Short mmCIF file of C-alpha atoms in Angstrom, two decimals:
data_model
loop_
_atom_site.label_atom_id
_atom_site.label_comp_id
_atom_site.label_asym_id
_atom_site.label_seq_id
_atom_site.Cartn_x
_atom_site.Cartn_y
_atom_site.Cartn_z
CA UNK P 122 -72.25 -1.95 -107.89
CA UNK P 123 -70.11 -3.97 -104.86
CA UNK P 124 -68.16 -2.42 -102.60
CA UNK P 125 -65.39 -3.95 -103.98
CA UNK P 126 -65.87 -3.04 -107.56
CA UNK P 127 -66.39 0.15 -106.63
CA UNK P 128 -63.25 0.54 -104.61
CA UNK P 129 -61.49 -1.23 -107.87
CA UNK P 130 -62.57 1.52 -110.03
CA UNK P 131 -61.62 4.43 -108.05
CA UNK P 132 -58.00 6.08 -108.69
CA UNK P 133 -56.07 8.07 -106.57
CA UNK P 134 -54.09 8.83 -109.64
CA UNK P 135 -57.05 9.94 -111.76
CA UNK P 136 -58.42 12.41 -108.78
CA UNK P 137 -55.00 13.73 -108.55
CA UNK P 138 -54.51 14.02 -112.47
CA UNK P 139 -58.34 16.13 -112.44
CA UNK P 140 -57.62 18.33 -109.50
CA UNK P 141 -54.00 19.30 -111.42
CA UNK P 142 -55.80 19.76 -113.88
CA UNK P 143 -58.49 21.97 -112.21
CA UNK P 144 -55.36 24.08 -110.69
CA UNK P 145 -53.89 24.75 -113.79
CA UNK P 146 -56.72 25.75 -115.55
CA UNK P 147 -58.07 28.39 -112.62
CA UNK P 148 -54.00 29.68 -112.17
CA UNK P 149 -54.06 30.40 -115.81
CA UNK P 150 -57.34 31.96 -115.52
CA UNK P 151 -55.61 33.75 -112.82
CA UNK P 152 -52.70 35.41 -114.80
CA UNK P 153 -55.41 36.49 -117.55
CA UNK P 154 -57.71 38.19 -115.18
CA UNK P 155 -54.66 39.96 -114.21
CA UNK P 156 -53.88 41.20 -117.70
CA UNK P 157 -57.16 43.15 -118.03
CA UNK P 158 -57.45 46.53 -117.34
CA UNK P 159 -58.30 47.51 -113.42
CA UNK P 160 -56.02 45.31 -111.95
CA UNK P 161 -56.09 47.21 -108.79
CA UNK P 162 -59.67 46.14 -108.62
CA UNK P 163 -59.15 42.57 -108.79
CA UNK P 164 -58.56 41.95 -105.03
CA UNK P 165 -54.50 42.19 -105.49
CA UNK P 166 -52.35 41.36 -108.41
CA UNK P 167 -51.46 38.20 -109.53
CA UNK P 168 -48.39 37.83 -106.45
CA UNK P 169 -50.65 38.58 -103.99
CA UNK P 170 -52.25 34.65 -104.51
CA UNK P 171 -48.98 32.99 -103.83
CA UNK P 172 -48.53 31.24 -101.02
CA UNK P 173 -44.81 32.05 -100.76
CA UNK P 174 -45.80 35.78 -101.48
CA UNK P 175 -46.73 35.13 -97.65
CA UNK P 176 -43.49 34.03 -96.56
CA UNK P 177 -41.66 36.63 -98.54
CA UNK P 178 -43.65 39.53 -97.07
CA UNK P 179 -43.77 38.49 -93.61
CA UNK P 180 -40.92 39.34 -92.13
CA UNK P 181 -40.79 42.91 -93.91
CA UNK P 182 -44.73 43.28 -92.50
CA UNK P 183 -43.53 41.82 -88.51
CA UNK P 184 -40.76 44.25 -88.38
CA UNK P 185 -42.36 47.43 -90.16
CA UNK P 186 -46.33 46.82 -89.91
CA UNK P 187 -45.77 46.63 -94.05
CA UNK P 188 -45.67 44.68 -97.01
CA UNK P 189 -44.20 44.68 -99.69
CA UNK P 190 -45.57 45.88 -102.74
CA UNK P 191 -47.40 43.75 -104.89
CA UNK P 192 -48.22 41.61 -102.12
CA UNK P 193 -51.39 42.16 -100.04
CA UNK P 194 -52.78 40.55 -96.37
CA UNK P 195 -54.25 37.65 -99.18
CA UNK P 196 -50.60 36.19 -99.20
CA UNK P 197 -50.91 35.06 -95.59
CA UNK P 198 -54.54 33.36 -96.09
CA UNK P 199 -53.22 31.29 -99.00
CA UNK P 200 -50.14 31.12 -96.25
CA UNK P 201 -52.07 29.80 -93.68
CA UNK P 202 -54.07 26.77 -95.80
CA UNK P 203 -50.99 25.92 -97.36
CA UNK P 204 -49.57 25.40 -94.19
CA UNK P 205 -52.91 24.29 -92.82
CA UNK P 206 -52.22 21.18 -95.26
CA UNK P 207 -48.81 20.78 -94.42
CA UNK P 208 -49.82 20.30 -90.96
CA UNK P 209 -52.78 17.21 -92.15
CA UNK P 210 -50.85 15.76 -94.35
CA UNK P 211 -47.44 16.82 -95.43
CA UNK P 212 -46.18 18.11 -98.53
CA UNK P 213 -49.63 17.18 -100.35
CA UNK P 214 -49.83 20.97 -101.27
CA UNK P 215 -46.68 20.31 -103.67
CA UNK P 216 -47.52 16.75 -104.69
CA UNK P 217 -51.81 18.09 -105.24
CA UNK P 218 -52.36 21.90 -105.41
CA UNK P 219 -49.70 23.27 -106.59
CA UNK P 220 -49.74 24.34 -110.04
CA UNK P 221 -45.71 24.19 -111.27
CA UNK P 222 -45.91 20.91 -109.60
CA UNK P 223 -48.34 19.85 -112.12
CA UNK P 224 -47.14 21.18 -115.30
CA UNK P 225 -43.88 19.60 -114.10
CA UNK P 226 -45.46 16.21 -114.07
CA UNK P 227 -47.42 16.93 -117.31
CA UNK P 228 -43.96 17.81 -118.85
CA UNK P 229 -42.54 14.55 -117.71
CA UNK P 230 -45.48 12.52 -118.72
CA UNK P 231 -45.41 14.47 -122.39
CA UNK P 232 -41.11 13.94 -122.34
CA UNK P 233 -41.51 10.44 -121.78
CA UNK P 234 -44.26 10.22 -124.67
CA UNK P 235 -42.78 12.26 -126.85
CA UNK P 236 -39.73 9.95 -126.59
CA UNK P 237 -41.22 6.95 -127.68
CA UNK P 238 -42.99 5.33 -124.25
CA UNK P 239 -46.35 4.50 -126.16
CA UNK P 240 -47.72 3.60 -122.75
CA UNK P 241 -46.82 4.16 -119.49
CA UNK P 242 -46.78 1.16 -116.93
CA UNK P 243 -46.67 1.34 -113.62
CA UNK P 244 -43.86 0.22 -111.83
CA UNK P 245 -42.12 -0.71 -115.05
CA UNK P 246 -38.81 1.43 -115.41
CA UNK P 247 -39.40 4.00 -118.66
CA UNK P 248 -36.81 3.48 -121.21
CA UNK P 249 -36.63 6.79 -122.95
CA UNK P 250 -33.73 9.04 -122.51
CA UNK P 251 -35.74 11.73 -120.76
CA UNK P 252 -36.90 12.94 -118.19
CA UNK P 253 -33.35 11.78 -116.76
CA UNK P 254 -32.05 10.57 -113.15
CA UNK P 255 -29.02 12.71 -112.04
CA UNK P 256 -25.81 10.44 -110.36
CA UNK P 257 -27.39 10.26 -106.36
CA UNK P 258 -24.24 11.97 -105.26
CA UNK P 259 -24.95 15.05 -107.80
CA UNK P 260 -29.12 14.94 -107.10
CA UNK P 261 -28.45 14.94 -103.32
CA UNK P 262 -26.09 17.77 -103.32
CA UNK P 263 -28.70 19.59 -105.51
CA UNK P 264 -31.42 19.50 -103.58
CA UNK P 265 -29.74 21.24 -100.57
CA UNK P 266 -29.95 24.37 -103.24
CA UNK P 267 -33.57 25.16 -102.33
CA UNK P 268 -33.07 25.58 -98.29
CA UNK P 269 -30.06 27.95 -99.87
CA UNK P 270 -32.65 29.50 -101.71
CA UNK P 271 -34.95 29.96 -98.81
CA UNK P 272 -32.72 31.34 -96.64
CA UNK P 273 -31.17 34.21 -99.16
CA UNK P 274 -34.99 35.11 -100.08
CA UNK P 275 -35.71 35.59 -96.18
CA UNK P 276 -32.47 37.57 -96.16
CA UNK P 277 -33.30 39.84 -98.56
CA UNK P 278 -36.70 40.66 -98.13
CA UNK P 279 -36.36 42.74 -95.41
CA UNK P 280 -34.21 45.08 -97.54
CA UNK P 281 -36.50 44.33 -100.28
CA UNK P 282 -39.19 46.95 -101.67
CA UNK P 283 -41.04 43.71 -104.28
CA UNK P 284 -40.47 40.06 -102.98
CA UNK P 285 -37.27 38.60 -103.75
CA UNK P 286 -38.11 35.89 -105.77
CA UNK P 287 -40.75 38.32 -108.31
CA UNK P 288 -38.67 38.21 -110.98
CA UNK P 289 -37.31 35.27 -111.42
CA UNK P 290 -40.56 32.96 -110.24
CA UNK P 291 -41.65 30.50 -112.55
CA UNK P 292 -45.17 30.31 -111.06
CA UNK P 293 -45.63 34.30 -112.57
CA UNK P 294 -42.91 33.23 -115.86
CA UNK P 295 -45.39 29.99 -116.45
CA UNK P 296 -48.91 31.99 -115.25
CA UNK P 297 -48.71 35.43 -114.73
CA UNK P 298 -48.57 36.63 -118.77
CA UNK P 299 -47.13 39.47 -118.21
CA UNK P 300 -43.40 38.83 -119.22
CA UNK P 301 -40.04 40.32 -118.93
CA UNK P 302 -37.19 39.67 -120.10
CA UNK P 303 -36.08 37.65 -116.91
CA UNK P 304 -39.19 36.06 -116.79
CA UNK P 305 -38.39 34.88 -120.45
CA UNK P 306 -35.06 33.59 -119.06
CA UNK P 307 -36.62 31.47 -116.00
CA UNK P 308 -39.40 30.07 -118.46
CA UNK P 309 -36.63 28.54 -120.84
CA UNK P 310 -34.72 27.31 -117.70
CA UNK P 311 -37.94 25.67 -116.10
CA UNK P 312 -39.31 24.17 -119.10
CA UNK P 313 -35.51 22.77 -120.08
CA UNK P 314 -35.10 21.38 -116.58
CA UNK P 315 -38.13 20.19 -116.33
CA UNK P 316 -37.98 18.13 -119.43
CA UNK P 317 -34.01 16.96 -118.50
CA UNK P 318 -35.19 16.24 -114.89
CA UNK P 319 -38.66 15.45 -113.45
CA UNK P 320 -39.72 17.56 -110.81
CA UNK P 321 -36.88 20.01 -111.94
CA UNK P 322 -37.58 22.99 -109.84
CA UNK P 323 -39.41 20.67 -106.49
CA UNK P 324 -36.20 19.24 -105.67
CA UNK P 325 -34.01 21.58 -106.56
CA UNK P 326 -34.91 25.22 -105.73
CA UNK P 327 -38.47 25.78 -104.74
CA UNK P 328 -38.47 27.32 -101.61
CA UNK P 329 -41.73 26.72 -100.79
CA UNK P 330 -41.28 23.31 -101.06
CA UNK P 331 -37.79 23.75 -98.30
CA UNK P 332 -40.14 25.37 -96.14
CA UNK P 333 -43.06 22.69 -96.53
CA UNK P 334 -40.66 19.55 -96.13
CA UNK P 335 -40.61 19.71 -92.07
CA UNK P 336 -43.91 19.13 -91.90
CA UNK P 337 -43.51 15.30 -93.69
CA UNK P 338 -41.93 14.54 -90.00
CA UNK P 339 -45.33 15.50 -88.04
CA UNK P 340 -48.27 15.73 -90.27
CA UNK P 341 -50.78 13.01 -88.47
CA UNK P 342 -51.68 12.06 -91.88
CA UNK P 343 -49.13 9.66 -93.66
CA UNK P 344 -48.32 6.83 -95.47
CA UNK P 345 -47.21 3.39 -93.76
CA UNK P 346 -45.89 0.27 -94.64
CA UNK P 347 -46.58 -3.06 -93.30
CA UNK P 348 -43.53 -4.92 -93.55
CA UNK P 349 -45.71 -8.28 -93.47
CA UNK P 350 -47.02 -7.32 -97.22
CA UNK P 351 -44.18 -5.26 -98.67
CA UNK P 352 -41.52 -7.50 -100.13
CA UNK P 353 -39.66 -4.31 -101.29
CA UNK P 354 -40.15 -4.90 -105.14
CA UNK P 355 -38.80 -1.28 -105.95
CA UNK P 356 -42.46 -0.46 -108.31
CA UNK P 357 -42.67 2.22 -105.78
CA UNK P 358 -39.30 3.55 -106.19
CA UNK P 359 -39.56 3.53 -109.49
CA UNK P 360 -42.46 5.55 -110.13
CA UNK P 361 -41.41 8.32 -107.67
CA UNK P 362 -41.32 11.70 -109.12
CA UNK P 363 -39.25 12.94 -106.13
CA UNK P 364 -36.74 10.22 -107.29
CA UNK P 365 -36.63 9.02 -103.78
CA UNK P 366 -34.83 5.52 -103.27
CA UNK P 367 -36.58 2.95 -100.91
CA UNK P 368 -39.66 4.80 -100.93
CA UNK P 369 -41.50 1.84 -98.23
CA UNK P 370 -38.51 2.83 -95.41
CA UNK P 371 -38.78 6.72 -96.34
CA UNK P 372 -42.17 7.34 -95.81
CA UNK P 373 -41.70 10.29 -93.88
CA UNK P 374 -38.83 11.73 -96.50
CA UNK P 375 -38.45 15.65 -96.42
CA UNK P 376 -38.84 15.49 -100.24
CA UNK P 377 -42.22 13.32 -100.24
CA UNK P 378 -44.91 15.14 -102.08
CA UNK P 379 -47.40 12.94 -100.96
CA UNK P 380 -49.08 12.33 -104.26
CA UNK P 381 -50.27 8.69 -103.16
CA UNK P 382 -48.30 6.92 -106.75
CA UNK P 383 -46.03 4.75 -104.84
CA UNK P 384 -49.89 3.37 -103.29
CA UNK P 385 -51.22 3.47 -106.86
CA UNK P 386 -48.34 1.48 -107.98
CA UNK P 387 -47.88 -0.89 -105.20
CA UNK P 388 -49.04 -4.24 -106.55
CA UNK P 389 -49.84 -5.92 -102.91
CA UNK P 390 -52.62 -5.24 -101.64
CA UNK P 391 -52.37 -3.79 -97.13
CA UNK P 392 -48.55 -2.96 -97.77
CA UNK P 393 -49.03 0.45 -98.00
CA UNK P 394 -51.97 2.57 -95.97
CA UNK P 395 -53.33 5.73 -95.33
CA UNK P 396 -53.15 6.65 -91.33
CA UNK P 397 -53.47 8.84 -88.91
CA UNK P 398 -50.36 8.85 -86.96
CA UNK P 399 -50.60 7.52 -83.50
CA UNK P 400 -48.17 5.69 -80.91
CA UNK P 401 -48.02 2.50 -82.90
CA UNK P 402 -47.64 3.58 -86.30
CA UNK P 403 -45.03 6.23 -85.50
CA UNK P 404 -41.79 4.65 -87.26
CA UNK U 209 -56.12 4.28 -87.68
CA UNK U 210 -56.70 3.84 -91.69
CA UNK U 211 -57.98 6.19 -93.82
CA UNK U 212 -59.57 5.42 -96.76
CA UNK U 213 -58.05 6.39 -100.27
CA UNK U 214 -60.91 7.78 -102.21
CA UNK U 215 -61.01 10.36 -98.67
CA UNK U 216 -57.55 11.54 -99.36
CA UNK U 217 -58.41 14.20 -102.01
CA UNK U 218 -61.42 15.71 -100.33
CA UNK U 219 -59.47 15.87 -97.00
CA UNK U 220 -56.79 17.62 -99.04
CA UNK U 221 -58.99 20.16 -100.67
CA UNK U 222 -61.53 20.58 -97.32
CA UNK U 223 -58.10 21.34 -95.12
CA UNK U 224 -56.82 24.10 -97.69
CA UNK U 225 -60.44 25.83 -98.03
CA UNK U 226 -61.05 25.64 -94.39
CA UNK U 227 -57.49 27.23 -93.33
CA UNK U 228 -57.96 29.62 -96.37
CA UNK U 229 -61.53 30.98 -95.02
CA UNK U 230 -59.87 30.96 -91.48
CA UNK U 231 -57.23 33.27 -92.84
CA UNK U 232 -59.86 35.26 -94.67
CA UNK U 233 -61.82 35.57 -90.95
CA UNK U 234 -58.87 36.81 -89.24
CA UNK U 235 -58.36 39.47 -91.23
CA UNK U 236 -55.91 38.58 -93.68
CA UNK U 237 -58.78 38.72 -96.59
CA UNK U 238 -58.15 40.57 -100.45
CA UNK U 239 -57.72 44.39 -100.66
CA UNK U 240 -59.31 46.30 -103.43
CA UNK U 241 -58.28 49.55 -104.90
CA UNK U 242 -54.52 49.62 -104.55
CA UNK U 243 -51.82 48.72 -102.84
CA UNK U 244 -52.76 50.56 -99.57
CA UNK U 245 -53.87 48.33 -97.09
CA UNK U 246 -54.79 48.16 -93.28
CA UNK U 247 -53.75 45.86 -90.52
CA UNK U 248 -55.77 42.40 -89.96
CA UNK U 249 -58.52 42.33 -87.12
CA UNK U 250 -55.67 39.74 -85.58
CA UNK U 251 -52.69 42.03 -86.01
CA UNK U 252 -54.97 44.93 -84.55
CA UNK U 253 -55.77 43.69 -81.81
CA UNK U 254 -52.35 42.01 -80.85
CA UNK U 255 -50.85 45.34 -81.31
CA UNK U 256 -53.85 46.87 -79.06
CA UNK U 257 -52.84 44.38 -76.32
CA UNK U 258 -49.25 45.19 -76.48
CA UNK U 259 -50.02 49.30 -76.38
CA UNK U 260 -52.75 47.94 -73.39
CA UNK U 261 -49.84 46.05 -71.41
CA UNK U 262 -47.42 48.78 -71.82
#
């Protein structure tokens, strides 16, 4: 096989699709090793495997040399290499290895089917009802909620005995299988928003996510465009699950999840590239 | 410089198990048998230092 037919038959789509996929599956695995008996002999419950677990415990564990329960010293390794890949390459932990992120874009992909779209091409605008786009003025004002978030989580976990955000996560309500009521409550609310809205609970009110989107500004691993190529067609915009608008000028956008389908869409061929960022490239 | 695409994944996944293990080797690995736990190696011996420079 060429190079060239070779480098035609890879997708950056497919890879992503498999490794969601791959996520999913070992998260759910997850949640029912954590319903068996011996729990406490699992390594840590199912909260002490979430990366925000880390953030939520920190500050209770800096200022009183502990954590807070259900978490365990695991948070701040799953911490660290989500923030490890936050400093390489952005938000590519939201838009690749995080879990709710895909069964958010498995809901929209399943919305849009279930609505009529037989077959989904790229770049083409979707004509079914759902997954909708909010009014810009009402989506930006929106997606300020999740710093909000952030910064009332931070708040109360230092007066916090469980981390803040345990009962009303829908990583444990999707996951974890080991309901309550509330949990009940946030599953019905994910899995409505994230059939009304793609990406629901990204833009909105993950904190993770808030904390994650500085990192889109520095992370020497990014998208650019070469102005020469791009003749701003909008494909890119349109198949952006972040629902950000000229996608080949906002590269660098807080909300980019870096899952590469603005470069799977784009239709000419050197406008958008992978790079490490150096002098030149910095925009 | 450019990267190529098919890389993107694997430097993805190598970058979160890498991190991950280095958070494991500083201490900051899974406890068994409760929720008791002890400090990380790291934290130990920051707070060693700090009880050394008082």
């Amino acid at each position: 096989m060429s190079a060239a037919v070779r480098e035609k038959s890879f997708s950056l789509a497919k890879s992503r699709r498999t490794i969601q996929w791959i996520v999913v599956f070992g998260t759910f695995v997850l949640g029912l090793r954590h319903i068996m008996p011996g729990e406490a002999s699992r390594g840590g419950s199912f909260d002490s495997f979430c990366a925000f677990g880390g953030i939520e415990t920190l500050l209770p564990y800096l200022s009183t040399g502990h954590l807070l329960k259900s978490t365990n010293l695991l948070n701040f390794s799953v911490l660290i290499a989500t923030l490890g890949v936050a400093l390489v390459a952005g938000r590519a932990f939201c838009g690749w290895l995080c879990g709710l992120g895909a069964i958010q874009d498995f809901i929209a992909e399943w919305t849009r089917e279930f609505f009529g779209e037989r077959r989904h091409i790229r770049g083409k605008q979707s004509k079914t009802i759902l997954p909708l786009r909010l009014p810009a003025v009402v989506d930006r004002s929106l997606r300020y909620a999740k710093y909000l978030v952030l910064v009332i989580i931070l708040f109360a976990s230092l007066y916090a005995a469980f981390p803040p955000l345990r009962e009303f996560c829908p990583v444990r309500a999707v996951f974890s299988l080991k309901m309550t009521s509330l949990l009940w409550l946030t599953l019905g609310i994910f899995l409505a928003g994230s059939i009304l809205v793609e990406r629901f609970w990204c833009k909105y009110f993950c904190p993770l996510g808030a904390t994650l989107a500085i990192f889109n500004k520095i992370s020497p691993v990014r998208l650019v465009t070469d102005t020469n190529h791009c003749n701003n067609c909008g494909r890119c915009d349109i198949e952006c699950s972040m629902g950000i608008a000229d996608v080949p000028i906002n590269l660098d956008h807080p909300e980019c999840v870096r899952c590469m389908e603005c470069l799977n869409t784009c239709a000419r061929d050197g406008s958008l590239t992978i790079q490490i960022r150096n002098k030149e490239n910095v925009t | 410089m450019k990267i190529n695409p098919r890389y993107y994944p694997a430097i993805i996944i190598a970058t979160y198990v890498i991190f991950l293990l280095l958070g494991i080797l500083l201490g900051f690995g899974p406890e068994r048998g409760g929720e008791g736990h002890e400090n990380s190696a790291l934290i130990q011996v920051a707070f060693e230092t700090l009880e050394s420079l008082k």
